[in-house]
Every structure is written in structure tokens, then in C-alpha cells.
Coordinates of N, CA and C in Angstrom, one line a residue:
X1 N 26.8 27.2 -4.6 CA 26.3 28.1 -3.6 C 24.8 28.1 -3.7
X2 N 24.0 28.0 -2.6 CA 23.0 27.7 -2.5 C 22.0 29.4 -2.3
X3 N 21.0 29.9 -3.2 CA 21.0 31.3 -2.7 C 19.8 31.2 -2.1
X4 N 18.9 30.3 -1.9 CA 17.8 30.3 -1.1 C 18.5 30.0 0.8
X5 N 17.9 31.2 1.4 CA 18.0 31.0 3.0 C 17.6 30.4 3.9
X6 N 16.7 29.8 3.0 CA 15.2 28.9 4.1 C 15.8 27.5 4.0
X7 N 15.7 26.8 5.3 CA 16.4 25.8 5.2 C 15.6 24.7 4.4
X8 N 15.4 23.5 3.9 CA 14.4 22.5 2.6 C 14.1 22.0 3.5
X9 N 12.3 21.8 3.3 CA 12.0 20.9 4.3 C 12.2 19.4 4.4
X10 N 12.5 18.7 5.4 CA 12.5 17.3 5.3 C 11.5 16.4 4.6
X11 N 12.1 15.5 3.8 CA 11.2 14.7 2.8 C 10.3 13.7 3.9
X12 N 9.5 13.3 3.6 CA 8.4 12.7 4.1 C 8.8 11.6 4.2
X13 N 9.0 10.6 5.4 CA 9.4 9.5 5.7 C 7.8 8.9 6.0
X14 N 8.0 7.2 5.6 CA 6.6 7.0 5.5 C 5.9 6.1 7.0
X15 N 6.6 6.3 7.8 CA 6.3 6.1 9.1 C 5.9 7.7 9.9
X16 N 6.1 8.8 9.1 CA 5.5 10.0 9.8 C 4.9 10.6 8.8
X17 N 4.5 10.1 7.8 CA 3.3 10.7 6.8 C 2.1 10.1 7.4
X18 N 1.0 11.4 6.6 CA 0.2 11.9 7.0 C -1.2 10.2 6.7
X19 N -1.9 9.8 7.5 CA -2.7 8.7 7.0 C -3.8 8.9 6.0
X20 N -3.9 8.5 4.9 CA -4.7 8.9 4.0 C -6.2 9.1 4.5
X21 N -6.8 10.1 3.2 CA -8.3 10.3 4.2 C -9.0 9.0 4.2
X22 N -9.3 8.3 3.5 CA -9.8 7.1 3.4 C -10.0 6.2 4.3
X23 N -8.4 6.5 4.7 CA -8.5 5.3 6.2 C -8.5 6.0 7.2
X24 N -8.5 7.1 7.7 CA -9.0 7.8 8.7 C -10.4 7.9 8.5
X25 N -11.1 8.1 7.6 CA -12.8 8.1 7.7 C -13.1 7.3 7.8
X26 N -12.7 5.7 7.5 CA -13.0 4.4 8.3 C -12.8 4.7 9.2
X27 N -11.6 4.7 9.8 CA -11.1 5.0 11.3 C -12.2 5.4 12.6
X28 N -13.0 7.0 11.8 CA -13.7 7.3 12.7 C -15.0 6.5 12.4
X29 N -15.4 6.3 11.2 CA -16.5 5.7 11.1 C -16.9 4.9 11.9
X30 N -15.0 3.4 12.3 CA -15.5 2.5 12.9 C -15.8 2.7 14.8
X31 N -15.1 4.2 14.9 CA -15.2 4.8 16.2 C -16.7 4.5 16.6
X32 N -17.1 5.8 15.5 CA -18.9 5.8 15.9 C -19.6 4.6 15.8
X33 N -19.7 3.6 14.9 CA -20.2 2.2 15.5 C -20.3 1.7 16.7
X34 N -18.4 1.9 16.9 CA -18.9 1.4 17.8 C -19.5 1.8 19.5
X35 N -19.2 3.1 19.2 CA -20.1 3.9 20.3 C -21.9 3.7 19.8
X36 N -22.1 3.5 18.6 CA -23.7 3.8 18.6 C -23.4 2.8 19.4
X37 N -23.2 1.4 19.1 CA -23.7 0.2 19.5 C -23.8 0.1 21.0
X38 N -22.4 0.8 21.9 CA -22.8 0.8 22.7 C -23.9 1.3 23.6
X39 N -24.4 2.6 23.1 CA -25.4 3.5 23.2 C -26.8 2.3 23.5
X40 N -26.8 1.8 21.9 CA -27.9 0.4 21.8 C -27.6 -0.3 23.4
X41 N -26.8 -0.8 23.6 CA -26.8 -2.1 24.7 C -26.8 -1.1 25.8
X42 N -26.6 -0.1 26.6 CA -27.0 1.2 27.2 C -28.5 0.6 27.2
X43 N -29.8 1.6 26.7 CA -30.7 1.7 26.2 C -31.2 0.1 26.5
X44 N -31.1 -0.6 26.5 CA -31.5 -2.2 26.3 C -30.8 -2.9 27.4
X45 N -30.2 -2.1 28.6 CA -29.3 -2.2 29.7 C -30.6 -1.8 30.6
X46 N -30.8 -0.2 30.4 CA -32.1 0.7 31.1 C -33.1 -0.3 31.0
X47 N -33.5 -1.0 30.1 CA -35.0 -1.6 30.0 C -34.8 -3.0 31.2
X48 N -34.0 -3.4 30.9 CA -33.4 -5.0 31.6 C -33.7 -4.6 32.9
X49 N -33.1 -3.6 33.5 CA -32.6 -3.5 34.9 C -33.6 -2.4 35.2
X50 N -34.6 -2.1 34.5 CA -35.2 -1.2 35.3 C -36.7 -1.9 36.7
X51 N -36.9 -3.2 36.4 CA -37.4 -4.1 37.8 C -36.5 -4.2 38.9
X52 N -34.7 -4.3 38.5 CA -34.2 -4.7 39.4 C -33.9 -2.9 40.4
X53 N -33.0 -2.1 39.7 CA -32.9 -1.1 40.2 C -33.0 0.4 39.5
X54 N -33.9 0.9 39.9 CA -34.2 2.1 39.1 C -32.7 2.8 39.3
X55 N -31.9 3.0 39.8 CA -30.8 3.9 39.7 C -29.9 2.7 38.7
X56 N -29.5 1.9 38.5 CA -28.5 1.3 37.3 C -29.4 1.7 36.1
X57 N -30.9 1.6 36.3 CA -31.2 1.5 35.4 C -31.7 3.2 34.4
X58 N -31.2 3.9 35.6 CA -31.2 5.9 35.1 C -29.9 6.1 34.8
X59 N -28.5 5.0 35.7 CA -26.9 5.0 34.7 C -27.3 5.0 33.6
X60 N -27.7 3.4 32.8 CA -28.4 3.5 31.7 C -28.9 4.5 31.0
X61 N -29.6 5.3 30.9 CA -30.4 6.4 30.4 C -29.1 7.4 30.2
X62 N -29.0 7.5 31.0 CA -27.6 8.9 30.9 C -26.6 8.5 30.3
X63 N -26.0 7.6 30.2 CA -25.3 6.9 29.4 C -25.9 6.8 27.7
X64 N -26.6 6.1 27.4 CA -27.6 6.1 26.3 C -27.9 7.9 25.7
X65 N -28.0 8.7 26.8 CA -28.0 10.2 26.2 C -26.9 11.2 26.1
X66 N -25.7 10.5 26.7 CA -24.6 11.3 26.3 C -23.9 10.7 25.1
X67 N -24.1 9.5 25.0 CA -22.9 8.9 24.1 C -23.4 9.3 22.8
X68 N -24.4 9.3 22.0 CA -24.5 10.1 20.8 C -23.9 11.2 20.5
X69 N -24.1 12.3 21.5 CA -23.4 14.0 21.4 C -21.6 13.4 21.3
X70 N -21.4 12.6 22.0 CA -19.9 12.5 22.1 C -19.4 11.2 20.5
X71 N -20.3 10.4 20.4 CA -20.2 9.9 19.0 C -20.0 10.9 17.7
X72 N -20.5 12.0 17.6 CA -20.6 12.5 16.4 C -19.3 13.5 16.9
X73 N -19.2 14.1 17.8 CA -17.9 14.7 18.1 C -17.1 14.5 18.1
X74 N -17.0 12.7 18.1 CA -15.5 12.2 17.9 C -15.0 11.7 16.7
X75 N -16.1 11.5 15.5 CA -16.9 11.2 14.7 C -16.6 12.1 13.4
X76 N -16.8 13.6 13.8 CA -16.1 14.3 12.7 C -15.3 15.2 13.3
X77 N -14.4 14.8 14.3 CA -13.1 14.9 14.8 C -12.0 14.9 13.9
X78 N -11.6 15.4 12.7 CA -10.0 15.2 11.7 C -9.0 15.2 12.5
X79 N -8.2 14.7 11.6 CA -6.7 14.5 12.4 C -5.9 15.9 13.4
X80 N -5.3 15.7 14.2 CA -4.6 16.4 14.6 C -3.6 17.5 13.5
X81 N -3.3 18.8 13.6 CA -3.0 19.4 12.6 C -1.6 19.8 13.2
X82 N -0.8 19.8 12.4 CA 0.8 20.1 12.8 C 0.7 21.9 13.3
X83 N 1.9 22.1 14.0 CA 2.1 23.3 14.3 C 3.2 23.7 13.5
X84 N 2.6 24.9 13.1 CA 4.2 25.5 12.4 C 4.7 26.6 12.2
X85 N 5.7 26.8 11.7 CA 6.6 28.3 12.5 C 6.1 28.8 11.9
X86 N 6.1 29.8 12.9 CA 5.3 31.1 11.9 C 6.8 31.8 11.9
X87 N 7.0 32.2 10.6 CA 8.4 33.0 10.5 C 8.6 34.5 10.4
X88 N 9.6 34.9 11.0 CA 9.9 36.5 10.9 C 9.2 37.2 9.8
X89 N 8.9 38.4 9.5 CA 8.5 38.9 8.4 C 10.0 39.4 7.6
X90 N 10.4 39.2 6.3 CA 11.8 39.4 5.3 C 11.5 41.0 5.4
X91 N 12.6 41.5 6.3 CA 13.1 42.7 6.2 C 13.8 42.8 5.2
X92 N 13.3 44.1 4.0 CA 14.3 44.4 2.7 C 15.2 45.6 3.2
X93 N 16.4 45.5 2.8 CA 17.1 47.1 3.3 C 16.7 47.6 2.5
X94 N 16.9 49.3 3.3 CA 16.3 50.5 2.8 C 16.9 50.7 1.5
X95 N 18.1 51.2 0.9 CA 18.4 51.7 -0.2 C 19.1 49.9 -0.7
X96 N 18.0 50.3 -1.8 CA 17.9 49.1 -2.9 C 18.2 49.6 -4.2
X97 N 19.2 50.7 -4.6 CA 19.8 51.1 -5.5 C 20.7 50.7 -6.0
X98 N 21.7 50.6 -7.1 CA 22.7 49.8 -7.1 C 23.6 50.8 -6.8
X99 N 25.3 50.6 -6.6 CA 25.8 51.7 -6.2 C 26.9 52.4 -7.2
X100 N 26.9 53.5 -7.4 CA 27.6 54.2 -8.4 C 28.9 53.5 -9.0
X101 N 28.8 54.3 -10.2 CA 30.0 53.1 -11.1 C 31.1 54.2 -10.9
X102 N 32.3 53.6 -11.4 CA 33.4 53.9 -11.1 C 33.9 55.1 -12.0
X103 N 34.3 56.8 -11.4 CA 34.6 57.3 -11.6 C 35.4 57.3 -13.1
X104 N 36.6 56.6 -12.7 CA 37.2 56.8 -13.5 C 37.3 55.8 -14.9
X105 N 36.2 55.5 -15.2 CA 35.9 54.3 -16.3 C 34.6 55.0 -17.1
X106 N 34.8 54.2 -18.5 CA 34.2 55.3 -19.3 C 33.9 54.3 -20.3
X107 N 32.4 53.9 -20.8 CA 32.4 52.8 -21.8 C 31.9 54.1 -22.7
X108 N 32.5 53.6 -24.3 CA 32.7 53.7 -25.5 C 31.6 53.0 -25.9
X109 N 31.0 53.6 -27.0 CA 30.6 52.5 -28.2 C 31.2 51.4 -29.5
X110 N 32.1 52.1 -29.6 CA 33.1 51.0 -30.5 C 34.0 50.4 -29.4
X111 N 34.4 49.1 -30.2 CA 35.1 48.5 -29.9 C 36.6 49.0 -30.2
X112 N 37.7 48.4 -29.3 CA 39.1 48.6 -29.8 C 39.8 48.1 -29.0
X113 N 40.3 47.5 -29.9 CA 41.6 46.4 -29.5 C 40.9 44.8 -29.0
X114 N 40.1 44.6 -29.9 CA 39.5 42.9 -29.7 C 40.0 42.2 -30.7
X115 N 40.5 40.9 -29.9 CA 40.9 39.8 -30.4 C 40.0 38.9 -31.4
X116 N 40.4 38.5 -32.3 CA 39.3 37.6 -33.1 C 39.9 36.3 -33.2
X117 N 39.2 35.2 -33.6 CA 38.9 34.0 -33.4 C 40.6 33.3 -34.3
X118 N 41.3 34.1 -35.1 CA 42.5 33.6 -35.4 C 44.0 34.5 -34.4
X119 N 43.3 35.1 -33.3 CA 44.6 35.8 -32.6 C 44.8 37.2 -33.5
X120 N 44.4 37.3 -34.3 CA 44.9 38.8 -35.1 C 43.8 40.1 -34.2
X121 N 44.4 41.3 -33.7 CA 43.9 41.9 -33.1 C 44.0 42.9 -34.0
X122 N 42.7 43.6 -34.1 CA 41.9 44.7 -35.0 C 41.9 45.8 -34.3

């Protein structure tokens, strides 16, 4: 008989465990690279094209000024966090007393009428 209520949680299958930090901080690390870099060719986009067309070359600029704010945002972004039950609060019943012993029974301090280890009763 099992006297815990809560059901055991499921063991960790390793196709839905959690990815270690290590390779999630590469992960994002390699994110932000590669947004700096794009930022860089942005930036070096603006300069190229700013003879040919001042408006590709103000995409440029805007581009080059947003992607940083959104690099570091994505950057120290952690993993998605599970959701989890929030459970009922353990209602205790009211009377937690034990309940009265039986009237008509009556313990003794001596013993009488115990059997010992050869069957001969004392």
C-alpha cells in the first residue's frame, strides 16, 4: 500500500531533459555573433550605398541600431521555464484526536496467562 497521495513524477527521459547550461550559453552566444556580425555588414551596407541611395542606405542605419538592443535581448534570454500545477492547499480535518478506547476493556499491569517459549502457560 502505497501511503503517499501525490502521484511520482515521471523520470526524465533524455529526449525531454532539460539542455545543459553550457550548451545553451554557446547556443545563445553563437546567436549574438551572429546578429553582431550582421549589425557589422548593416553598418558597412550604410557606408557602400550611401552614393547610390540615401534611403537603402538609412535601412542600413536602422537596421545597424536596432539589432544590438535585440542581440543582447536574445542573448540573455534563458530557456523557456515549465509551467506547473500549482496544487490545492492539504486540508487537515478538524478533530485530529484519536478516538476513545473501548469501554469495556481494561489494561492491567501484570501479565496473566502468557505463553512462553516451551508452550507452558504461567
Amino acid at each position: 500500500m502505497r501511503l503517499n497521495s501525490r502521484p511520482a513524477e515521471p523520470p526524465a527521459v533524455i529526449t525531454t531533459a532539460r539542455q545543459s547550461s553550457d550548451d545553451e550559453f554557446d547556443r545563445r552566444l553563437r546567436k549574438y555573433a551572429v546578429m553582431m556580425t550582421v549589425r557589422g555588414l548593416a553598418v558597412i551596407g550604410a557606408a557602400a550605398f550611401y552614393h547610390v541611395s540615401i534611403w537603402i542606405s538609412l535601412v542600413f542605419v536602422a537596421a545597424g541600431a536596432v539589432l544590438p538592443w535585440c542581440a543582447v535581448l536574445i542573448a540573455n534570454d534563458g530557456p523557456a521555464k515549465k509551467r506547473t500545477k500549482v496544487l490545492a492547499p492539504v486540508r487537515t480535518p478538524v478533530d485530529r484526536s484519536l478516538p476513545a478506547p473501548d469501554a469495556g476493556r481494561t489494561v492491567d499491569g501484570e501479565a496473566t496467562n502468557i505463553r512462553t517459549e516451551t508452550g507452558e502457560q504461567s
